[in-house]
PDB file of C-alpha atoms and ligand atoms in Angstrom:
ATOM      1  CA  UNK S 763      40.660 112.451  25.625  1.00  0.00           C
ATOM      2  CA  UNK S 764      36.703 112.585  24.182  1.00  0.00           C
ATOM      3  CA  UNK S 765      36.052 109.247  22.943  1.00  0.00           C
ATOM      4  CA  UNK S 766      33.244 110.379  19.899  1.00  0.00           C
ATOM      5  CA  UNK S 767      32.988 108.573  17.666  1.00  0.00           C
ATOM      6  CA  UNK S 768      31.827 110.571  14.053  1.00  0.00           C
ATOM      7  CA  UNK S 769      31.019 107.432  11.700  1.00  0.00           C
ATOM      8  CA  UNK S 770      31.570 108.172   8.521  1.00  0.00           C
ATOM      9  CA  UNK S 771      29.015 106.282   6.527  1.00  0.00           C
ATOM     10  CA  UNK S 772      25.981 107.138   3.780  1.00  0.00           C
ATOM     11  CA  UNK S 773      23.696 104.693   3.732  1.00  0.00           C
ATOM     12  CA  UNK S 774      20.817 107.018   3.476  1.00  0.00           C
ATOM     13  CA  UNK S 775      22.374 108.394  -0.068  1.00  0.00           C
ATOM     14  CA  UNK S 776      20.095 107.403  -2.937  1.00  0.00           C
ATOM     15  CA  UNK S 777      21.423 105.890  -6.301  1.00  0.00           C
ATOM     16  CA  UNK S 778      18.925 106.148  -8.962  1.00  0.00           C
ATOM     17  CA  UNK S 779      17.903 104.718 -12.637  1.00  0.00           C
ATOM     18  CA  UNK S 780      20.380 104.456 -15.563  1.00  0.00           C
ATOM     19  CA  UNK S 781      23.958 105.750 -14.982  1.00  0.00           C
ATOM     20  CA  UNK S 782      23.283 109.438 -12.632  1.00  0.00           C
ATOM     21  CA  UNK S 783      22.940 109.137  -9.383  1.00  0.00           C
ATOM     22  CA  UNK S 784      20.264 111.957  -7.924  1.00  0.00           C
ATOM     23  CA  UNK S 785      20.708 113.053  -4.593  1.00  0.00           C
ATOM     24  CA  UNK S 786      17.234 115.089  -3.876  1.00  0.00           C
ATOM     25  CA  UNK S 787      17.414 117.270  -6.915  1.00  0.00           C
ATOM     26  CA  UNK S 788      21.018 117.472  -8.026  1.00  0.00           C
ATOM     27  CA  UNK S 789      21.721 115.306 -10.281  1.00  0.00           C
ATOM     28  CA  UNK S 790      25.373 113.581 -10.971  1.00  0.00           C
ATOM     29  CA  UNK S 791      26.552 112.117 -14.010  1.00  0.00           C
ATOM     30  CA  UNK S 792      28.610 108.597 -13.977  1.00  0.00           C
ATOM     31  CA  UNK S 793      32.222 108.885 -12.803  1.00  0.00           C
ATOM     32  CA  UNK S 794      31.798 112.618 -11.881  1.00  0.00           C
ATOM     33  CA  UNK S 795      32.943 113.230  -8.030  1.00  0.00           C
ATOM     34  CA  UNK S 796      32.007 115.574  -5.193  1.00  0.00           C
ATOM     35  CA  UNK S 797      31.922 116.145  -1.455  1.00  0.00           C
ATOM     36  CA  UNK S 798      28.911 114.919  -0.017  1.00  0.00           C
ATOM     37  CA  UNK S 799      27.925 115.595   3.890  1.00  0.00           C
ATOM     38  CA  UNK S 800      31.187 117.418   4.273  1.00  0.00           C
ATOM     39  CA  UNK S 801      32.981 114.143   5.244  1.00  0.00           C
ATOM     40  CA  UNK S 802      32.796 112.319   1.870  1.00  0.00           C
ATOM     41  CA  UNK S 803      34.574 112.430  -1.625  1.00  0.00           C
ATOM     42  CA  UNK S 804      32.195 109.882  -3.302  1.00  0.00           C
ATOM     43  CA  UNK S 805      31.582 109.337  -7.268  1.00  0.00           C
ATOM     44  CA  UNK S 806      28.442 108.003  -9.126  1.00  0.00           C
ATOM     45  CA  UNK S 807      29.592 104.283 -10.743  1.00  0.00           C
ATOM     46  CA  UNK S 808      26.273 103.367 -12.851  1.00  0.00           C
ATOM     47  CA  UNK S 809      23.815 104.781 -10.259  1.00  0.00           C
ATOM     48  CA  UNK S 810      25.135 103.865  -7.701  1.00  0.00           C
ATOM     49  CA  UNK S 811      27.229 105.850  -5.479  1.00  0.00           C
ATOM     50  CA  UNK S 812      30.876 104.900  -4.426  1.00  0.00           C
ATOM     51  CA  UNK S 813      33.073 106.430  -1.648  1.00  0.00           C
ATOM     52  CA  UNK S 814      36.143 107.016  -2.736  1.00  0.00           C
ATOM     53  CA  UNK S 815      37.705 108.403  -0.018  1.00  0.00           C
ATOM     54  CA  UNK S 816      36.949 110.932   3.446  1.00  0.00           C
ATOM     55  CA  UNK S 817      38.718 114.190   4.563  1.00  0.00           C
ATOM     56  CA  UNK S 818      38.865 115.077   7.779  1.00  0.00           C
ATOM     57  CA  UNK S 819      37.401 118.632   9.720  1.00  0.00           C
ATOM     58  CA  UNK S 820      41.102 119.556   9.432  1.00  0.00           C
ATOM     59  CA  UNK S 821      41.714 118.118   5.888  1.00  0.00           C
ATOM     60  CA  UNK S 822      43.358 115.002   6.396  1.00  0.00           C
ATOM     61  CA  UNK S 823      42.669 112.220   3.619  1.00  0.00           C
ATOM     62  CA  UNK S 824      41.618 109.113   5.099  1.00  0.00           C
ATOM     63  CA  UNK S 825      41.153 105.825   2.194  1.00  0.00           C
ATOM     64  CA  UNK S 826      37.899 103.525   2.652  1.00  0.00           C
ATOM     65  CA  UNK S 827      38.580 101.245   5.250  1.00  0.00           C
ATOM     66  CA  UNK S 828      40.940 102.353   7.693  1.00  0.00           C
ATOM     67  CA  UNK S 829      41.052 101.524  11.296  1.00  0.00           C
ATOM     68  CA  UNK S 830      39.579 103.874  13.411  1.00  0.00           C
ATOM     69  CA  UNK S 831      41.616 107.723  13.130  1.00  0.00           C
ATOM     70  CA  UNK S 832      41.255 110.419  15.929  1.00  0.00           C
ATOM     71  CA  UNK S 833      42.434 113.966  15.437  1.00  0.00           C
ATOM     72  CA  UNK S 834      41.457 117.008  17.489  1.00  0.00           C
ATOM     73  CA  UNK S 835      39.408 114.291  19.695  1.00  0.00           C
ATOM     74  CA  UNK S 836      37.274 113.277  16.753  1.00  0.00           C
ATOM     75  CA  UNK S 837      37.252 109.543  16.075  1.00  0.00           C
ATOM     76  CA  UNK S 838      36.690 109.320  12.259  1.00  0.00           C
ATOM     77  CA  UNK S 839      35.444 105.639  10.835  1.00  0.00           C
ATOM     78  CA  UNK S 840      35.857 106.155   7.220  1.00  0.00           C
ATOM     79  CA  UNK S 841      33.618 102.943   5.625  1.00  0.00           C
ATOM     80  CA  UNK S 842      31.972 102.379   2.193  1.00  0.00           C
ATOM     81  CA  UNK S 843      28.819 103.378   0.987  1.00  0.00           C
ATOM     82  CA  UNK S 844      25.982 100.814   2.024  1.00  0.00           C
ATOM     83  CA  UNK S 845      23.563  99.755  -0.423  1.00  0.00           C
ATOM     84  CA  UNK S 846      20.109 101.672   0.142  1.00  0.00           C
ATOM     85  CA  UNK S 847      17.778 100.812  -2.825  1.00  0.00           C
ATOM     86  CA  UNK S 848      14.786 100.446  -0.915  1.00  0.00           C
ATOM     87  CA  UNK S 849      15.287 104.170  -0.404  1.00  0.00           C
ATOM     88  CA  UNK S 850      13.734 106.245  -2.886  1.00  0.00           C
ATOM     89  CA  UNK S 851      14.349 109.895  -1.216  1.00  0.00           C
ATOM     90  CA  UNK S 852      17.518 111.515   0.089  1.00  0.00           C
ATOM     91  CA  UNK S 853      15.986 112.264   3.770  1.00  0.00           C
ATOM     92  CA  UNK S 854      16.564 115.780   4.595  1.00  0.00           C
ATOM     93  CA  UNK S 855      18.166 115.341   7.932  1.00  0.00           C
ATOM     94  CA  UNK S 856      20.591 112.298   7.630  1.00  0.00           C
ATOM     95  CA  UNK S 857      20.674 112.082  11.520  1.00  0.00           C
ATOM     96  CA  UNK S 858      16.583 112.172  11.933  1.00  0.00           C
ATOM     97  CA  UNK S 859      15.870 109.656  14.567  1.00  0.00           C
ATOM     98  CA  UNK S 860      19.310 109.843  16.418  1.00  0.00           C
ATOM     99  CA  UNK S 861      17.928 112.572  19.192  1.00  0.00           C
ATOM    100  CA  UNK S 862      20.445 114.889  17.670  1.00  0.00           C
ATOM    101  CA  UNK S 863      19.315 118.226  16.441  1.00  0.00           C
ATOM    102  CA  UNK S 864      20.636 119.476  13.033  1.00  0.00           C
ATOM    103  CA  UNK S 865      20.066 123.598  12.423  1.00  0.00           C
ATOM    104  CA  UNK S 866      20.940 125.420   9.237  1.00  0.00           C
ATOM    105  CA  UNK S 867      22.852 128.520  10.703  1.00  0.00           C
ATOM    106  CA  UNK S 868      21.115 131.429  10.755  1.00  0.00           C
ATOM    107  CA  UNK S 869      23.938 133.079   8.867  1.00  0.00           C
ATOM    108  CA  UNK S 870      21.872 134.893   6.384  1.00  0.00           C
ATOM    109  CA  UNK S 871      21.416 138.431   6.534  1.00  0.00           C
ATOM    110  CA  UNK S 872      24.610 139.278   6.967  1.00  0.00           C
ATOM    111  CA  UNK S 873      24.571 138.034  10.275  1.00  0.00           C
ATOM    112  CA  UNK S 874      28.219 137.606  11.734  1.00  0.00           C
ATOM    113  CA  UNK S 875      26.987 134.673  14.467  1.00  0.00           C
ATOM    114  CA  UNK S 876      23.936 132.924  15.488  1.00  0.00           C
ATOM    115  CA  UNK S 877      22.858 131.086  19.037  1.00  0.00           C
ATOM    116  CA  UNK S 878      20.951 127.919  19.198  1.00  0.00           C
ATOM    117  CA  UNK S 879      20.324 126.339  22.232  1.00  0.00           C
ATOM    118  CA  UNK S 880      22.922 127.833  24.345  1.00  0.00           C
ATOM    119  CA  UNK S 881      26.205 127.440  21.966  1.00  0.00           C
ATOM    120  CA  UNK S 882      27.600 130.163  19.903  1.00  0.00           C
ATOM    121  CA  UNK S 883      28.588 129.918  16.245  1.00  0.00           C
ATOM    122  CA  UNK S 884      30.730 132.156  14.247  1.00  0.00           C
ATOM    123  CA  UNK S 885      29.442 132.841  10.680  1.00  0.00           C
ATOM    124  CA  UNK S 886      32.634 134.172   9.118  1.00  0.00           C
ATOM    125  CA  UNK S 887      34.776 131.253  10.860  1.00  0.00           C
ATOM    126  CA  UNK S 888      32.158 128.636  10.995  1.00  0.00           C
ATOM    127  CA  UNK S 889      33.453 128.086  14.847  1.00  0.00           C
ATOM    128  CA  UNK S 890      31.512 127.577  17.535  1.00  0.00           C
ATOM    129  CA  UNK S 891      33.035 130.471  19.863  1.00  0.00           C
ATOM    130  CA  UNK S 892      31.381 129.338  23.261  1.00  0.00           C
ATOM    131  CA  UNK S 893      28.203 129.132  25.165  1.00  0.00           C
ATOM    132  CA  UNK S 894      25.683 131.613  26.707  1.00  0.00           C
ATOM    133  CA  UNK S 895      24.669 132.634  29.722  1.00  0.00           C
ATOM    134  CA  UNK S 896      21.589 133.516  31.049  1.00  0.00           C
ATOM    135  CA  UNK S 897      22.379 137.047  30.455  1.00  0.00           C
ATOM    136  CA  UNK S 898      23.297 136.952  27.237  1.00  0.00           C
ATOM    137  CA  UNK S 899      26.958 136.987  27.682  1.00  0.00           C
ATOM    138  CA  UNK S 900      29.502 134.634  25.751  1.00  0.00           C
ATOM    139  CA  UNK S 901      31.445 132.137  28.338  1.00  0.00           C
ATOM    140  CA  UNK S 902      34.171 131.206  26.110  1.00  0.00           C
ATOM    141  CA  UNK S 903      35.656 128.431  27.969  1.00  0.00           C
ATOM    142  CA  UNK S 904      34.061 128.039  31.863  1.00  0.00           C
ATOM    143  CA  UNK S 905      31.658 127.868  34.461  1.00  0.00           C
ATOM    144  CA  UNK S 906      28.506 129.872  33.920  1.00  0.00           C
ATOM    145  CA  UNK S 907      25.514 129.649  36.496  1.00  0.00           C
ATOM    146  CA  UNK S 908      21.780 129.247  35.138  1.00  0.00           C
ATOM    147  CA  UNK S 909      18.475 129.664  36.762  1.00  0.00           C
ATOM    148  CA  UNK S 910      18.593 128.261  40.490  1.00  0.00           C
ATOM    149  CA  UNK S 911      22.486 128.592  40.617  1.00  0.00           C
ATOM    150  CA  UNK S 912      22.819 125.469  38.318  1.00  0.00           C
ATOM    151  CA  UNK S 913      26.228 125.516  37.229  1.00  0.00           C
ATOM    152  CA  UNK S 914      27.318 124.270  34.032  1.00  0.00           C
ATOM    153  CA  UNK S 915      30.900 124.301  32.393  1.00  0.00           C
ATOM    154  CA  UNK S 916      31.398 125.417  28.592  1.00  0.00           C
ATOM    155  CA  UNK S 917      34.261 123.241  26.750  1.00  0.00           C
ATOM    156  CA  UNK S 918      34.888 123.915  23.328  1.00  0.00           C
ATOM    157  CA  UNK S 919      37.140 121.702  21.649  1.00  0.00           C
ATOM    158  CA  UNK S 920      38.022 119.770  18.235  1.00  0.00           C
ATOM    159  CA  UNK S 921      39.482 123.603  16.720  1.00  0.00           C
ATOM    160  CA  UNK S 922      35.810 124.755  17.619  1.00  0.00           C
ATOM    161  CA  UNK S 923      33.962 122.212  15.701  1.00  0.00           C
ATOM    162  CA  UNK S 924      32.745 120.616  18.921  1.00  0.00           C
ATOM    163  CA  UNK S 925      31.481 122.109  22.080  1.00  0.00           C
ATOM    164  CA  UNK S 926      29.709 120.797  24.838  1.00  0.00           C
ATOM    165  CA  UNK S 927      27.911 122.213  28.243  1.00  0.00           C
ATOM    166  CA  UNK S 928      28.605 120.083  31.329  1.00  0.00           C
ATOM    167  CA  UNK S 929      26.674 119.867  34.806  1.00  0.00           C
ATOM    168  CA  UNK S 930      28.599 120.919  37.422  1.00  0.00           C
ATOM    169  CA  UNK S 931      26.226 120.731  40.167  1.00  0.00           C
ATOM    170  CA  UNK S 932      25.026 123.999  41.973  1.00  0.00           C
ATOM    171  CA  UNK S 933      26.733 127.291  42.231  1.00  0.00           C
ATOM    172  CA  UNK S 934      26.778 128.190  46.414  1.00  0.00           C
ATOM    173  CA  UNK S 935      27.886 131.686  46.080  1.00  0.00           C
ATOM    174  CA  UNK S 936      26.549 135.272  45.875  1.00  0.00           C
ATOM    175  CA  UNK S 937      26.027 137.614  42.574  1.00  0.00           C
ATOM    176  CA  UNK S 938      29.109 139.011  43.488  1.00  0.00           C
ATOM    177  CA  UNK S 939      31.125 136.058  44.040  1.00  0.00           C
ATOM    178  CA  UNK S 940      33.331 134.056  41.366  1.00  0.00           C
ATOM    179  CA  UNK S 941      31.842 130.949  39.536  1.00  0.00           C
ATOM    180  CA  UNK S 942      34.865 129.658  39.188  1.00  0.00           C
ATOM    181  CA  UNK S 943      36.021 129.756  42.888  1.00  0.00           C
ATOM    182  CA  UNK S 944      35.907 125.911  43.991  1.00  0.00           C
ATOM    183  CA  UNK S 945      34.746 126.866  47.746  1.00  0.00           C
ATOM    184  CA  UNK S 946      31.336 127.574  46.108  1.00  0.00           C
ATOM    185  CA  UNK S 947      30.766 124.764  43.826  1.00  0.00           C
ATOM    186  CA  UNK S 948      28.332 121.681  45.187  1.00  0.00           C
ATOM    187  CA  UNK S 949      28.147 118.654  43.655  1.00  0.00           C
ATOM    188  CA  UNK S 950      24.743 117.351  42.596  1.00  0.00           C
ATOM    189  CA  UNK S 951      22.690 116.088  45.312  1.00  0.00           C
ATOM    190  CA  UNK S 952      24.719 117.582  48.705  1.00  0.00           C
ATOM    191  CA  UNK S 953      22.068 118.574  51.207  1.00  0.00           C
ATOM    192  CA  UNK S 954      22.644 120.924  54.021  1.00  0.00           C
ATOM    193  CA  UNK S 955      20.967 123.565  56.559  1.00  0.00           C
ATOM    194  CA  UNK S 956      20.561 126.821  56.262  1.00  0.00           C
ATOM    195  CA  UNK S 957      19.002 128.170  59.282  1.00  0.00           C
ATOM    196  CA  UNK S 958      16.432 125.859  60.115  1.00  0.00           C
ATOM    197  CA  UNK S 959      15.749 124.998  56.210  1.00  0.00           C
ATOM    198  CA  UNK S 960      17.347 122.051  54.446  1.00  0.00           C
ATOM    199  CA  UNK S 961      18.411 122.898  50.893  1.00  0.00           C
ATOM    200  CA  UNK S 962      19.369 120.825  48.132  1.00  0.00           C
ATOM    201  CA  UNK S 963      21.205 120.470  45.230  1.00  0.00           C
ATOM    202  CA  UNK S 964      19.060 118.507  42.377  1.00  0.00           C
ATOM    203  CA  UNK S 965      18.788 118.673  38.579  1.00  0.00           C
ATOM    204  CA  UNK S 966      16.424 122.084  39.266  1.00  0.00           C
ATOM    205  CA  UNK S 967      19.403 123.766  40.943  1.00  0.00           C
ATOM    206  CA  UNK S 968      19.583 124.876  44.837  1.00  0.00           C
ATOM    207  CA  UNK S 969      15.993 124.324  45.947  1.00  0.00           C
ATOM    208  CA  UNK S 970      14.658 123.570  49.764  1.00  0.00           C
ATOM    209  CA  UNK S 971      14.709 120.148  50.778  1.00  0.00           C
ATOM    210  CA  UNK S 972      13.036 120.231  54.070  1.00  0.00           C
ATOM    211  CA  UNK S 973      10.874 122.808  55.725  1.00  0.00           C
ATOM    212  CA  UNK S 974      11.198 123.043  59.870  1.00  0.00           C
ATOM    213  CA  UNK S 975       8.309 122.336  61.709  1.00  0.00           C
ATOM    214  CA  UNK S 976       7.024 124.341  65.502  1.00  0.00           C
ATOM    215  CA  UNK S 977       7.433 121.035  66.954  1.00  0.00           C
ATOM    216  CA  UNK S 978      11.018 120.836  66.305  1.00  0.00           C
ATOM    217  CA  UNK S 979      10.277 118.013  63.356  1.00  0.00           C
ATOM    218  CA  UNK S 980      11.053 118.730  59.035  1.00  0.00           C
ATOM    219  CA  UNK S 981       8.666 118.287  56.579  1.00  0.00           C
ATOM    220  CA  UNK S 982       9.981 117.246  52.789  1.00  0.00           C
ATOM    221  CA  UNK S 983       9.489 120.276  50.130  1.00  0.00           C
ATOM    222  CA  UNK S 984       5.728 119.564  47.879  1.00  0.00           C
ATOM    223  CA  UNK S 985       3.997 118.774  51.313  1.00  0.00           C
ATOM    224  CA  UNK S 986       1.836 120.694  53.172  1.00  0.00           C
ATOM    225  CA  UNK S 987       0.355 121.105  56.782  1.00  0.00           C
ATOM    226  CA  UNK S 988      -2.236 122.966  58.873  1.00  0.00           C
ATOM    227  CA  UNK S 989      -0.737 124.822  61.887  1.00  0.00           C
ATOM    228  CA  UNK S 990      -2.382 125.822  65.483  1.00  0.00           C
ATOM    229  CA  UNK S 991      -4.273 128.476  63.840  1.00  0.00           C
ATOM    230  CA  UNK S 992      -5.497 126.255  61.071  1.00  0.00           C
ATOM    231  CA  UNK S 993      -3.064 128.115  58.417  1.00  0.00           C
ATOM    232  CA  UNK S 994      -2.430 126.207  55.243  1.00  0.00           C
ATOM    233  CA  UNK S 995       1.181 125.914  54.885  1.00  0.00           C
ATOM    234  CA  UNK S 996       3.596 124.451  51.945  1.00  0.00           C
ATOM    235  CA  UNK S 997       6.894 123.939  51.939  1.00  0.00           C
ATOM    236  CA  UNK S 998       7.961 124.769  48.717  1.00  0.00           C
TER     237      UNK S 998
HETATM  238  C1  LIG Q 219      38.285 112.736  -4.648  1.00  0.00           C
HETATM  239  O1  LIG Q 219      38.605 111.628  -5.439  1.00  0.00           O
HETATM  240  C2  LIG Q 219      39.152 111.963  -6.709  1.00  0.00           C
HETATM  241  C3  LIG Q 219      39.334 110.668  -7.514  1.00  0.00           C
HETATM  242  O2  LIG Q 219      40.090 109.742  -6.768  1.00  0.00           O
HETATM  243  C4  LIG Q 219      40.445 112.735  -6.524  1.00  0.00           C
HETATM  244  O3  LIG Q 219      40.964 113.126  -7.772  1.00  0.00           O
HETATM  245  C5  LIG Q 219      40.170 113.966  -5.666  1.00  0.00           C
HETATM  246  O4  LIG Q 219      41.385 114.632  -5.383  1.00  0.00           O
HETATM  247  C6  LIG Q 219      39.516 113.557  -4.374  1.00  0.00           C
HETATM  248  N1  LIG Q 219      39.185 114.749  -3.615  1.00  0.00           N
HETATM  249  C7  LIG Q 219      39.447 114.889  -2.294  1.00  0.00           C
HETATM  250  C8  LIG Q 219      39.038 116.188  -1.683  1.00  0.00           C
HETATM  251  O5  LIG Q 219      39.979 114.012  -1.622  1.00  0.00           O
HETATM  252  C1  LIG Q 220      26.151 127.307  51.082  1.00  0.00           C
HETATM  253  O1  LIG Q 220      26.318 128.629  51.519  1.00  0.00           O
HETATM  254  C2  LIG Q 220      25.791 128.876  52.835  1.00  0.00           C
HETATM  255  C3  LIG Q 220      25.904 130.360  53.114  1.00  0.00           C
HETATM  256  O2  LIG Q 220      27.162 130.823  52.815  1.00  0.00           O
HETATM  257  C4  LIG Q 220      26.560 128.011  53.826  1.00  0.00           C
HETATM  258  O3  LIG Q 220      26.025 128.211  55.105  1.00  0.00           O
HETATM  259  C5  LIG Q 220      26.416 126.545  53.421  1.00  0.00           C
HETATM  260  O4  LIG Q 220      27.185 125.729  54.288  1.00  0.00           O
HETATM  261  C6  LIG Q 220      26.857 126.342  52.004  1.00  0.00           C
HETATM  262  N1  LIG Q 220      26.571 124.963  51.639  1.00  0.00           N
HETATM  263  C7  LIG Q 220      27.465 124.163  51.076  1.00  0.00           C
HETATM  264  C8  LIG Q 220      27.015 122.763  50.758  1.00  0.00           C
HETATM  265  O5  LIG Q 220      28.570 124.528  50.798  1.00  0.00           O
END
């Protein structure tokens, strides 16, 4: 169903002089093996370091080369180390440049979960366990509504390894009625009247569109006009 794509690749790991292999300070000796970024069993040859094979969130061995897997809507790639002499430090963020944000879970402390940017992540199951609304409260698996009755949709997925916050367009309803009742959801960029104001639905949420004017005309929202008596007026 999700077509991601999780390539499973280390160019950025550093081999180094003689026959370890040094991975910012840890050093391995030749032939040893380990698990490096989760993903990868990979052993030091000479210096240089080999992937030997890749395991899966859920386990699942996959050799060097094979096609394309997907399980739990993960597409796994699992390819060979690439060369990276010209490297001389193991970069601290291996996806630094790719827009993506990497945290360290704030799961010291004895804290039992920790929120970043809107998601929810378990520190006893290492799940993410949903999103959170503006109010604080955990939406598991559904809409939520955020400032200007933006409404979003939380999807966790991939046995919580994965989640993801949709746009949904604007919510139309009242405090007290349902997000998830259809009759109030807008898509993005519906206009319509409400009174004698146009409203909108834009990437700000519900906001006015068009202001009436005395003479019977609309103005568009961010402009602003003198009436009869000389009053300023914006329609905002
Ligand atoms: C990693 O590779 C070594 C050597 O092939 C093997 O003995 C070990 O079981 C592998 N570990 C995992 C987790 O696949
Ligand atoms: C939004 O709600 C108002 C008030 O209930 C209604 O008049 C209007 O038609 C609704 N707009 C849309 C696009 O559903």
């Amino acid at each position: 169903m999700f077509g991601f794509l999780l390539i499973l690749f280390i160019s950025q790991i550093i081999s180094l002089s003689f026959c370890q292999c040094k991975i910012g300070t840890f050093i391995f000796e030749n032939n040893e093996h380990w698990m490096q970024n989760k993903y990868f069993n990979v052993t030091c040859q000479r210096g240089r370091i080999q992937v030997l094979n890749c395991v899966t969130d859920r386990g699942t061995v996959l050799p060097v080369g094979t096609l394309p897997f997907i399980e739990d809507g993960i597409k796994y790639t699992c390819d060979p180390a690439e060369d990276s002499q010209d490297h001389s430090d193991y970069p601290e963020n291996p996806f630094e440049g790719s827009g993506e944000t990497e945290i360290v879970g704030d799961c010291e402390n004895g804290n039992l979960e920790y929120e970043f940017h809107g998601f929810l992540v378990s520190c006893i199951t290492n799940k993410i366990l949903g999103c959170v609304n503006p109010k604080g409260q955990l939406i598991r698996h559904g809409y939520f509504v955020v400032k200007d009755k933006l409404l979003k949709f939380c999807k966790v997925y991939a046995n919580g390894r994965k989640a993801r916050i949709e746009n949904k367009g604007c919510f139309n309803g009242s405090l007290i009625d349902s997000v998830a009742n259809q009759i109030y959801h807008v898509p993005k960029y519906t206009i319509w009247s409400e009174g004698r104001l146009q409203l909108r639905c834009g990437d700000n949420g519900i906001q006015i569109y068009k202001c009436p004017l005395k003479d019977g005309k609309t103005i568009h929202t961010g402009s602003a006009w003198l009436d009869e008596n000389n009053v300023l007026n914006v329609c905002r």
